[in-house]
Short mmCIF file of C-alpha atoms and ligand atoms in Angstrom, two decimals:
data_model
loop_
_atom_site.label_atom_id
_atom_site.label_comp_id
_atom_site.label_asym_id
_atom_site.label_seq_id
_atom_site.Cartn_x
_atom_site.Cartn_y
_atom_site.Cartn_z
CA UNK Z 860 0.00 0.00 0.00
CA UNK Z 861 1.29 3.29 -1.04
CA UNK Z 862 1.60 5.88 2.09
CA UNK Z 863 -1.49 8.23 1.62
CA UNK Z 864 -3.66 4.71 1.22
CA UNK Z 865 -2.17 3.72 4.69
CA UNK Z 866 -2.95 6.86 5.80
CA UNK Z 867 -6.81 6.74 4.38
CA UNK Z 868 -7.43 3.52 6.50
CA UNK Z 869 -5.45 4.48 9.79
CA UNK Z 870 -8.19 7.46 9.98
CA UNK Z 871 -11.47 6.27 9.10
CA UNK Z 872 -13.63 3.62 10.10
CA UNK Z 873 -14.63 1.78 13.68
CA UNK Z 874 -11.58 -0.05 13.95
CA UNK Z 875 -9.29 3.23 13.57
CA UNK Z 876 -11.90 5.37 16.07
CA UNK Z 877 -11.41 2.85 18.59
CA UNK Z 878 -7.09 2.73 18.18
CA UNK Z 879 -7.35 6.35 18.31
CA UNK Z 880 -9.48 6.36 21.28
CA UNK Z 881 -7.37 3.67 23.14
CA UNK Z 882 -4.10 5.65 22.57
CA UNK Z 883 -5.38 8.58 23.25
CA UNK Z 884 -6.61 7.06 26.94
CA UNK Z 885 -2.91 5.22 27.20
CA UNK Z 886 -1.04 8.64 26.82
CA UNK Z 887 -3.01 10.02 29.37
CA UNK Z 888 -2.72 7.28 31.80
CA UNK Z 889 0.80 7.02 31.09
CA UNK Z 890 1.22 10.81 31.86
CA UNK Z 891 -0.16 10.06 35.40
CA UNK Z 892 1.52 7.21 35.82
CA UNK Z 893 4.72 9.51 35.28
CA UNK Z 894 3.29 11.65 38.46
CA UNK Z 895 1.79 9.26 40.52
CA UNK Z 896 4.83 9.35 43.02
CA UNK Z 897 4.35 12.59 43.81
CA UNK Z 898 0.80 12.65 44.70
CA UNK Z 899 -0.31 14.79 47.14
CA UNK Z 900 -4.08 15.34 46.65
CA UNK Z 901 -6.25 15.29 43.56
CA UNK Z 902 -4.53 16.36 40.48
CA UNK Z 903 -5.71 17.25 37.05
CA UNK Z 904 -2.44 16.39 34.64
CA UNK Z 905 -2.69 18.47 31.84
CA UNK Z 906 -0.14 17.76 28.84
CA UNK Z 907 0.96 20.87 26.95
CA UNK Z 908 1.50 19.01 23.56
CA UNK Z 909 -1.94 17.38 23.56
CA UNK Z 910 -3.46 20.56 23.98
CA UNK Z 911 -1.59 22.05 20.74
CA UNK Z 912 -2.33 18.56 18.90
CA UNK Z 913 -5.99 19.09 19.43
CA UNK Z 914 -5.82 22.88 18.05
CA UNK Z 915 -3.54 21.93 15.35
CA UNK Z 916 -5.63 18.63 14.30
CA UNK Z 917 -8.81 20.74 14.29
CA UNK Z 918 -7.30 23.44 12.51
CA UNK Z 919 -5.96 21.26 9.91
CA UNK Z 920 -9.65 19.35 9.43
CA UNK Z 921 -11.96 22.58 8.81
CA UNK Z 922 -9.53 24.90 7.35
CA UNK Z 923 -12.47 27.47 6.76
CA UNK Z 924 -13.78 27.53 10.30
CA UNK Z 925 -11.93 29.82 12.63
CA UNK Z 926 -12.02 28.35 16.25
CA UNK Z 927 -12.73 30.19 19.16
CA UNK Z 928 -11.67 28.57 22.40
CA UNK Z 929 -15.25 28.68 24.75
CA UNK Z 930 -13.38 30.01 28.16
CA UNK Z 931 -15.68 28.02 30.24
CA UNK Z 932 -14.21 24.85 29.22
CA UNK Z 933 -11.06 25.58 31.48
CA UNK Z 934 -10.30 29.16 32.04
CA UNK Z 935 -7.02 28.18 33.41
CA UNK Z 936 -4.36 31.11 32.38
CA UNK Z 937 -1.46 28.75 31.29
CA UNK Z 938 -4.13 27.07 28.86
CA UNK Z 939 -5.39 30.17 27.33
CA UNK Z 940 -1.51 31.29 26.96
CA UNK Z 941 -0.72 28.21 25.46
CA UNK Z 942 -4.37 28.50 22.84
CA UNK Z 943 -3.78 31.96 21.83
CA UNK Z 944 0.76 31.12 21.13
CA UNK Z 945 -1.35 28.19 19.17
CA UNK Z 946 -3.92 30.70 17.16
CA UNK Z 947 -7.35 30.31 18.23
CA UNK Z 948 -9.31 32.86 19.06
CA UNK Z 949 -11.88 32.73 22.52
CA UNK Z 950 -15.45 33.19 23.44
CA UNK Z 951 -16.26 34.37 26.69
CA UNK Z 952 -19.87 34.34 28.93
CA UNK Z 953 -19.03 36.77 31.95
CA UNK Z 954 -17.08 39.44 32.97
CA UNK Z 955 -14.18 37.48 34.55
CA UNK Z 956 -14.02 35.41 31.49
CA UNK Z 957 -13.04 38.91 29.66
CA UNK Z 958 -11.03 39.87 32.50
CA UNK Z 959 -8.89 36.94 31.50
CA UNK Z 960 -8.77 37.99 27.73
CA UNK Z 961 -7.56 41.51 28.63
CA UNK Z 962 -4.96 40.23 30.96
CA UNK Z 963 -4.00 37.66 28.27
CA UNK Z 964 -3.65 40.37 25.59
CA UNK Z 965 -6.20 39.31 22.99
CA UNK Z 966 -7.37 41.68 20.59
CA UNK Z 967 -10.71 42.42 22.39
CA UNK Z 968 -12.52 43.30 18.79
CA UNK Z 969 -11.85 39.34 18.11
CA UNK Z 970 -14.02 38.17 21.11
CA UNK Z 971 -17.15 37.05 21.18
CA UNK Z 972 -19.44 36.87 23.97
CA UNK Z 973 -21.97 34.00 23.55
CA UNK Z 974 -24.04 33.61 26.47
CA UNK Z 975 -27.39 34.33 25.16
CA UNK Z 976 -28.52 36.61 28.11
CA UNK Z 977 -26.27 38.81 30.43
CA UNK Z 978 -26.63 41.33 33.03
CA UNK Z 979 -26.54 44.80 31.96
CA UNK Z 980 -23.83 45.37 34.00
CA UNK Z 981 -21.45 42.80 32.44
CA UNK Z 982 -22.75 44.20 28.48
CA UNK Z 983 -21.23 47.70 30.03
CA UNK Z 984 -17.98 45.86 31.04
CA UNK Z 985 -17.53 44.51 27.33
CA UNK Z 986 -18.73 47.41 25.59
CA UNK Z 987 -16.14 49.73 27.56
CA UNK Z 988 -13.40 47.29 26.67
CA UNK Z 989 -14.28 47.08 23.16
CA UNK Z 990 -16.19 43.88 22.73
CA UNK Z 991 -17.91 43.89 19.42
CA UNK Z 992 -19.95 40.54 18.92
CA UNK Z 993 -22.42 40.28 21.25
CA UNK Z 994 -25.56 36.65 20.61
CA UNK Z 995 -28.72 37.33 21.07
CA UNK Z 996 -31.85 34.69 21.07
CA UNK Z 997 -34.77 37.25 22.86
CA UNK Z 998 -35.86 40.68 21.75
CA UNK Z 999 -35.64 41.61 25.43
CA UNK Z 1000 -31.42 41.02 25.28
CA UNK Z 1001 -31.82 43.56 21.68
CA UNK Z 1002 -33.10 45.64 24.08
CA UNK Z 1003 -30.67 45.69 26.77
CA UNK Z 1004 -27.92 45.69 24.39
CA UNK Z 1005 -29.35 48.45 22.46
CA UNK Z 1006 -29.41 50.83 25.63
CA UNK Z 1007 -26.01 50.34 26.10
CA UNK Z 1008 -23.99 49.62 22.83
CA UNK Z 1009 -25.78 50.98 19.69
CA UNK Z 1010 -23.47 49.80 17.24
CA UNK Z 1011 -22.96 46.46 18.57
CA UNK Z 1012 -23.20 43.46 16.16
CA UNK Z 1013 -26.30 41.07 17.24
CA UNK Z 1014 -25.21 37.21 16.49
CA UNK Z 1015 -28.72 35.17 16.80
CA UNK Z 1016 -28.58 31.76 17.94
CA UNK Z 1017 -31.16 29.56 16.80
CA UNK Z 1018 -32.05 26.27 18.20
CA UNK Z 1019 -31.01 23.42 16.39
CA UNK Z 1020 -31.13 19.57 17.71
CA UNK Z 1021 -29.53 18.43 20.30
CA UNK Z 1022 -30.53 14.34 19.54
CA UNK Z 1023 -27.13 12.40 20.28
CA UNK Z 1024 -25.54 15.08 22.42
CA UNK Z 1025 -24.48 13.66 26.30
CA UNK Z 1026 -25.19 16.98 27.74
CA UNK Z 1027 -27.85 18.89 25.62
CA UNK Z 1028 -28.74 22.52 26.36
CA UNK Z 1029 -32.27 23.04 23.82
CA UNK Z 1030 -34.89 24.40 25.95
CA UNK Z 1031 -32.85 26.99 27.64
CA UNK Z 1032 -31.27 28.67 24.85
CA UNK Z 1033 -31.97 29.21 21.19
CA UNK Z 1034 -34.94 31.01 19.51
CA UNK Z 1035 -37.36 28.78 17.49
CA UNK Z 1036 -38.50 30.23 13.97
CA UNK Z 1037 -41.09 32.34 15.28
CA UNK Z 1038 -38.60 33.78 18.21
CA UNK Z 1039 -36.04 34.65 15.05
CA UNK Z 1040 -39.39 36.86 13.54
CA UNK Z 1041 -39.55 38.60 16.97
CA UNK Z 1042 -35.61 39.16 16.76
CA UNK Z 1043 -35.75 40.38 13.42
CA UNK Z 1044 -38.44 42.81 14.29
CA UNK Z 1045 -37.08 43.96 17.60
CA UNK Z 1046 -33.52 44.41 15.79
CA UNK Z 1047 -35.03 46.70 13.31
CA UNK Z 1048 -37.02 48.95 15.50
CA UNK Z 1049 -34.26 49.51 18.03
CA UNK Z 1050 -31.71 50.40 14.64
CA UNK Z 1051 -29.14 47.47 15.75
CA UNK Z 1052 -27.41 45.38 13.15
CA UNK Z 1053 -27.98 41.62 13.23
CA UNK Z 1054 -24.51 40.47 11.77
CA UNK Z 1055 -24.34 36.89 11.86
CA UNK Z 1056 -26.47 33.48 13.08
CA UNK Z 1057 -24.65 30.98 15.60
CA UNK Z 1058 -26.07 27.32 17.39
CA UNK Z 1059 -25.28 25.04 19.45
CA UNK Z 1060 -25.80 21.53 19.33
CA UNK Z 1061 -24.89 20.67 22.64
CA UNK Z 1062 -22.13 19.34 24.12
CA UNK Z 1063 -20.05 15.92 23.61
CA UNK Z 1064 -22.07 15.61 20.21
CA UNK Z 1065 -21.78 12.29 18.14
CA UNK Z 1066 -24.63 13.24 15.60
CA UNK Z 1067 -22.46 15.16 13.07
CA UNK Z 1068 -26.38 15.81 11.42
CA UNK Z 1069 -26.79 18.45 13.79
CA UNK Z 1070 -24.23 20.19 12.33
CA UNK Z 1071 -25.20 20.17 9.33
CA UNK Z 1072 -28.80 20.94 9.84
CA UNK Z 1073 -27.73 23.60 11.86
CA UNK Z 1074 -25.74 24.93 8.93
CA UNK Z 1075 -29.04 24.40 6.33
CA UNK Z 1076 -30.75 26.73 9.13
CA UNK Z 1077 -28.26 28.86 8.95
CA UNK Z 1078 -28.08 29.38 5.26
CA UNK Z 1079 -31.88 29.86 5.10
CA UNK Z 1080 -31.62 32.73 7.94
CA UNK Z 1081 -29.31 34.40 5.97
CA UNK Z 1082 -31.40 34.56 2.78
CA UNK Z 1083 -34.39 36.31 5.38
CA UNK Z 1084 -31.52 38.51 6.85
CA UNK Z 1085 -30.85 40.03 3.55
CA UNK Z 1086 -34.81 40.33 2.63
CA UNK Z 1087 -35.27 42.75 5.77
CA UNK Z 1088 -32.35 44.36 4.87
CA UNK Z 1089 -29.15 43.20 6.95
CA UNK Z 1090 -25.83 42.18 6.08
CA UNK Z 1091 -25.13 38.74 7.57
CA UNK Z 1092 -21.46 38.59 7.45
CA UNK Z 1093 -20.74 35.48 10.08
CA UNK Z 1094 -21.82 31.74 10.50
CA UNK Z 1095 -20.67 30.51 14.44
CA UNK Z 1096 -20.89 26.80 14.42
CA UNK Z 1097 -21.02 26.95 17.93
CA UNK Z 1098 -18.90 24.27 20.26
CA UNK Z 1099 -19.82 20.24 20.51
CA UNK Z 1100 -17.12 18.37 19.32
CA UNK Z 1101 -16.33 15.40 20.94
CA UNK Z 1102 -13.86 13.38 22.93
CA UNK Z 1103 -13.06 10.15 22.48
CA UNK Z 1104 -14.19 7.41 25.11
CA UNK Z 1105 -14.73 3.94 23.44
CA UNK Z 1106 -14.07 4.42 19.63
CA UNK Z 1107 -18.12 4.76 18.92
CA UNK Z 1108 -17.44 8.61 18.76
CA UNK Z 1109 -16.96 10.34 15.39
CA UNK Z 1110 -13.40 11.94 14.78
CA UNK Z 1111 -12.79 15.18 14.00
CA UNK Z 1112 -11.71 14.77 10.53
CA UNK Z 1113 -14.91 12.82 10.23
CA UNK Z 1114 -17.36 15.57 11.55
CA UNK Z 1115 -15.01 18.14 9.52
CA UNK Z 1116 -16.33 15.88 6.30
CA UNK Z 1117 -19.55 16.82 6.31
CA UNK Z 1118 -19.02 20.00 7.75
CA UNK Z 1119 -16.68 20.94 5.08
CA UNK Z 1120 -19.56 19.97 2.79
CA UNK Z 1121 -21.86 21.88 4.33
CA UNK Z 1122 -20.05 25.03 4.04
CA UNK Z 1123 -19.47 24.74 0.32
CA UNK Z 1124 -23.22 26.17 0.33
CA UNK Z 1125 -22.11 29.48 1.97
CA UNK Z 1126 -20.51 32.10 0.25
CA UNK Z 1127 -17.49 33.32 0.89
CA UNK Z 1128 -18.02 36.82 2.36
CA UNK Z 1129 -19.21 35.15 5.04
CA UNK Z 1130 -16.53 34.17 8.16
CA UNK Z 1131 -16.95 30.92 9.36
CA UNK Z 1132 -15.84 30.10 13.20
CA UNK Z 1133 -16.84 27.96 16.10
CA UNK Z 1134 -16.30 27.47 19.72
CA UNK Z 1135 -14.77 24.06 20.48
CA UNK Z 1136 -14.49 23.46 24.18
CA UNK Z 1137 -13.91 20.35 25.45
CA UNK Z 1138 -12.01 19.17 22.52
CA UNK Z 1139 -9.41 21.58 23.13
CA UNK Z 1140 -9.01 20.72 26.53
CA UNK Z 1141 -10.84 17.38 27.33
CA UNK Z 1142 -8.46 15.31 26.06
CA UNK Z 1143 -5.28 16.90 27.39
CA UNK Z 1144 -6.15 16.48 30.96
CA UNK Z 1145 -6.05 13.54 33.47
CA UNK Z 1146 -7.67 13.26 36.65
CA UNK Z 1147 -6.21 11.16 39.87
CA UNK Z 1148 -7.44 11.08 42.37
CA UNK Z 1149 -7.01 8.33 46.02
CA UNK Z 1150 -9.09 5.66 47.40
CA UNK Z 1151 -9.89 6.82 51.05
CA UNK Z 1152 -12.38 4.34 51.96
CA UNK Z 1153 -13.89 0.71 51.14
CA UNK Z 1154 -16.92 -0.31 52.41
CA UNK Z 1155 -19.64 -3.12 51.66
CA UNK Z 1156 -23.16 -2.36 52.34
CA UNK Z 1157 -25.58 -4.85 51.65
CA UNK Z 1158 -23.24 -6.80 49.41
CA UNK Z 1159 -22.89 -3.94 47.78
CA UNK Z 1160 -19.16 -3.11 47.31
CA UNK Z 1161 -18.54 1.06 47.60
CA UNK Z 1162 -15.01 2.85 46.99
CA UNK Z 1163 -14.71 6.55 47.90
CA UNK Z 1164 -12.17 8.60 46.06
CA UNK Z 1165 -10.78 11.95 47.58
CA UNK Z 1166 -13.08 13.63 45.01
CA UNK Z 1167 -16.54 13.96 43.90
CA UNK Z 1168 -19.17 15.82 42.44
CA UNK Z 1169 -18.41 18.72 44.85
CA UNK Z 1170 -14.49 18.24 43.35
CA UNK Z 1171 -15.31 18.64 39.70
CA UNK Z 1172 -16.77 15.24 39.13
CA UNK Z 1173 -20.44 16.17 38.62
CA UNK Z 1174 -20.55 15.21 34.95
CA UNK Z 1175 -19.83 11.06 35.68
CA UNK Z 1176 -22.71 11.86 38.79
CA UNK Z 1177 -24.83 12.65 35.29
CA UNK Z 1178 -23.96 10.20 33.48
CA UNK Z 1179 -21.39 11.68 31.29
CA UNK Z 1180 -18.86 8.61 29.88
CA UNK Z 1181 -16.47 8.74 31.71
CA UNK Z 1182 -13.23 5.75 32.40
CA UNK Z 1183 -11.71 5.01 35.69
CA UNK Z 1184 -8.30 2.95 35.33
CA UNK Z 1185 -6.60 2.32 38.70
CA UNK Z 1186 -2.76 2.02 39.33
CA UNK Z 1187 -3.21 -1.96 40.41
CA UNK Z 1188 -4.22 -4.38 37.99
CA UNK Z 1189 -5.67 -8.01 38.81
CA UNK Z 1190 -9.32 -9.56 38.53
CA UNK Z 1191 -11.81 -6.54 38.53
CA UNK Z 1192 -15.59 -6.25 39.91
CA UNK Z 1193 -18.45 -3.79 40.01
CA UNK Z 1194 -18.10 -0.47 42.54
CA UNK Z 1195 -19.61 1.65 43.78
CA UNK Z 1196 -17.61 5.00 44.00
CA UNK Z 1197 -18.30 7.52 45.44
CA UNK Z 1198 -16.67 11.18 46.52
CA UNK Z 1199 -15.68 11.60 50.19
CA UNK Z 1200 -18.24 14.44 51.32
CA UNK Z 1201 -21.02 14.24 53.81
CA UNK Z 1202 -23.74 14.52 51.10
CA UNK Z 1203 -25.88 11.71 49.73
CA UNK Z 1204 -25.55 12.82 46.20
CA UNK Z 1205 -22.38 12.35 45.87
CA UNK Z 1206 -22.15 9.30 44.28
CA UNK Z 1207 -20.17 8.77 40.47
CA UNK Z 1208 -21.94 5.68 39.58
CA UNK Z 1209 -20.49 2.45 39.01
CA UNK Z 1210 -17.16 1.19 37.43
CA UNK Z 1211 -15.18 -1.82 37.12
CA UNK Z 1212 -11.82 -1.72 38.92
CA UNK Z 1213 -10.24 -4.61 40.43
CA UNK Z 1214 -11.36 -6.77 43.22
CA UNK Z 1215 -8.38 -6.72 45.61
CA UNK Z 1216 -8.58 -2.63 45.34
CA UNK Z 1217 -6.71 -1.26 49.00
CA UNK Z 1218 -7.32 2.16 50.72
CA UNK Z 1219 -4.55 5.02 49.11
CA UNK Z 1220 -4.23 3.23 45.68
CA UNK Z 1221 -4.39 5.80 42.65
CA UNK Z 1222 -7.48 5.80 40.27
CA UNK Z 1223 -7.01 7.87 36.96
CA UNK Z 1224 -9.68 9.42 35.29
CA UNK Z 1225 -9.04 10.42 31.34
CA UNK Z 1226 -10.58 13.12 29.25
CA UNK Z 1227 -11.26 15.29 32.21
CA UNK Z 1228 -9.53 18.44 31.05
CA UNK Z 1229 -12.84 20.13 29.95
CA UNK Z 1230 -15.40 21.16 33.18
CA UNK Z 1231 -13.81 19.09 35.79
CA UNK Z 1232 -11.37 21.63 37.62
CA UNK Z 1233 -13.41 25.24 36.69
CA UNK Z 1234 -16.44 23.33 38.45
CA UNK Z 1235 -14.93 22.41 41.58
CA UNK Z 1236 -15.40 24.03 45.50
CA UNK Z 1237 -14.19 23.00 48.48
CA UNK Z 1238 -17.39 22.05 50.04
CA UNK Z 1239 -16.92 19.96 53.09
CA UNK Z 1240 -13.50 21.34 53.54
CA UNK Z 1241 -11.89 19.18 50.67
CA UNK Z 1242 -9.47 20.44 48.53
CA UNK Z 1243 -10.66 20.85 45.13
CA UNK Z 1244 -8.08 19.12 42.21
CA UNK Z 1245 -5.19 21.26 41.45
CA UNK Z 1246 -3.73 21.43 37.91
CA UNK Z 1247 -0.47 20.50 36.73
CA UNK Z 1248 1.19 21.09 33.46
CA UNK Z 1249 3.24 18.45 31.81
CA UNK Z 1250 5.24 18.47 28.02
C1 LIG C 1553 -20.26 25.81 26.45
C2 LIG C 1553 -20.32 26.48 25.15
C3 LIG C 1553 -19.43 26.12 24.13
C4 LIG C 1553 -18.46 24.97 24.25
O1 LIG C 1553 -19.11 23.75 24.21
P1 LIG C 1553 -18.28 22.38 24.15
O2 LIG C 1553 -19.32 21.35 24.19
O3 LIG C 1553 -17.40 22.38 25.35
O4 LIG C 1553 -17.51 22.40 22.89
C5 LIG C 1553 -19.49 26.84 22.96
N1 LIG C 1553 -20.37 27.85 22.78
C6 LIG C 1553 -21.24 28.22 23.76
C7 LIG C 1553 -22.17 29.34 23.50
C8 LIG C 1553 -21.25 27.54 24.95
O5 LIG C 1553 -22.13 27.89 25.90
#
């Protein structure tokens, strides 16, 4: 086989997902395994180069889209150094999320702030540092925007499905055809300028469809745009794109397929972007975390970890998939596991780790660079997971 056929075969396909998937998990259990003797609480082990991969690979698939790192996904500053050295771009939802930008040193013109409704006091903050692109999905946000920056550009985000996505958001945000008539209207009688359409199809997405209808909607709100008189001049594909657990999930070059194909549909005067969040950062980042405590309840076998929901972990409480791998191998069984505060919901779920499992052994937790660390407190007076940056 010639290279580029070897190539063709090594990246499509359920065999290739689920090699991609396993080495993937094996880097990031061998990058914990490289800092497991120096544990000293839970620890999120972020690798540098896998976070440049990830922008680079994504890059490289949808050469048209320009991404825009969503903040929320892990604000941490060393990250966002590390995104904008790498290119990308960033979309923020609060005021300390543009805080960060400005002490980062990102062209505040270039930001966009996505969350569909914010206080007037944070639109003030943005507008007074320069922030630009400002999404929309109510006529009461035109109106609060209007009051304060005139001249802002409106993105509207429209709801598109969410079918296939592990943590949907429809129902709280995105305006249905009818809500896009009241935008349109409310746009034009306050004199703002609705400048591009943006969507979301929820997070940890493997129905590449959505996408793509989401794009069709797009395309067909841009054709209205221009009938009452605006100048579309932006498509945000929103964030989604998702990690790799077993193999089942589609790759990036495969979503950028019928992306790519999509987009042939839109014309060119139009800048395409999106907001990729945990695929930047997901994969990158490692969790361990200790075994404190065994117990057996009603034949019931339970394990609780030095984290929990309360310690970033509320994702696997929801079901999210998620892999434990502990540091000693042997025979497994079913668990229980479960985080070490005082409160009854917190509880993981169950996982298979192995039978002769002692108090203090090391459980690693992959893909949790996205939403683990930025959600966790110290409730109960335990310490949330620390970071740690590795090559
Ligand atoms: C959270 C969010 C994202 C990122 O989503 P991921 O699923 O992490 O890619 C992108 N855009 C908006 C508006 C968001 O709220």
């Amino acid at each position: 086989m010639t290279e580029l056929a070897v190539k063709q075969c090594e990246t499509s396909g359920p065999d290739a997902r689920r090699l991609i998937a396993e080495n993937a998990i094996r880097q990031q259990i061998a990058r914990c395994n490289s800092q497991a003797g120096k544990y000293s609480g839970p620890v999120l082990v972020m690798s540098e180069e896998r976070l440049r991969q990830n922008v680079r690979g994504f890059m490289a698939a949808m050469p048209r889209v320009r991404p825009h790192f969503a903040v929320k996904a892990n604000p941490d500053a060393e990250i966002l150094r590390i995104f904008k050295e790498a290119g990308t771009y960033f979309e923020i939802a609060s005021i300390a999320e543009l805080d960060a930008m400005i002490e980062l040193g990102v062209d505040i013109g270039t930001i966009f702030y996505s969350n569909p409704i914010k206080s007037p006091a944070s639109i003030k903050h943005a507008a007074a540092h320069g922030v630009v692109w400002f999404a929309v999905d109510t006529p009461e946000e035109i109106i609060k925007i209007a009051a304060i920056k005139q001249d802002a550009k409106l993105y509207l985000r429209i709801e598109v499905s969410n079918e296939g996505s592990a943590w949907p958001l429809a129902g709280k945000f995105g305006a249905s055809a009818k809500g896009v008539d009241a935008l349109i209207e409310m746009a034009s009688k306050q004199a703002m300028q609705i400048a591009g359409v943006t969507f979301h199809v929820g997070s940890q997405c493997t129905n590449i469809n959505n996408w793509v209808e989401g794009i069709r909607s797009a395309k067909c709100l841009f054709e209205k745009l221009h009938d009452h008189g605006f100048s579309p001049e932006l498509l945000n594909l929103g964030g989604g794109y998702p990690l790799q657990f077993t193999g089942d999930e589609p790759t990036i070059d495969e979503i950028a397929l019928e992306i790519n194909q999509a987009l042939l549909g839109i014309p060119d005067s139009i800048q395409v972007m999106a907001e990729p969040g945990r695929y930047f950062v997901g994969s990158a980042g490692c969790l361990i975390s200790q075994v404190v405590g065994l117990a057996t309840r009603d034949d019931q076998r339970w394990l609780y970890l030095d984290t929990g929901v309360y310690g970033g972990l509320m994702e696997l409480a929801e079901g999210f998939p998620s892999i434990m791998v502990s540091q000693r191998t042997g025979e497994t069984e079913i668990w229980t596991v479960a985080g070490p505060t005082c409160d009854s919901i917190d509880v993981l779920g169950k996982y298979s780790l192995p039978r002769n499992t002692e108090v203090e052994d090391l459980i690693f937790m992959p893909n949790l660079g996205a939403y683990c660390t930025p959600c966790a407190s110290t409730f109960n007076g335990f310490p949330a997971p620390r970071m740690t940056m590795v090559g």
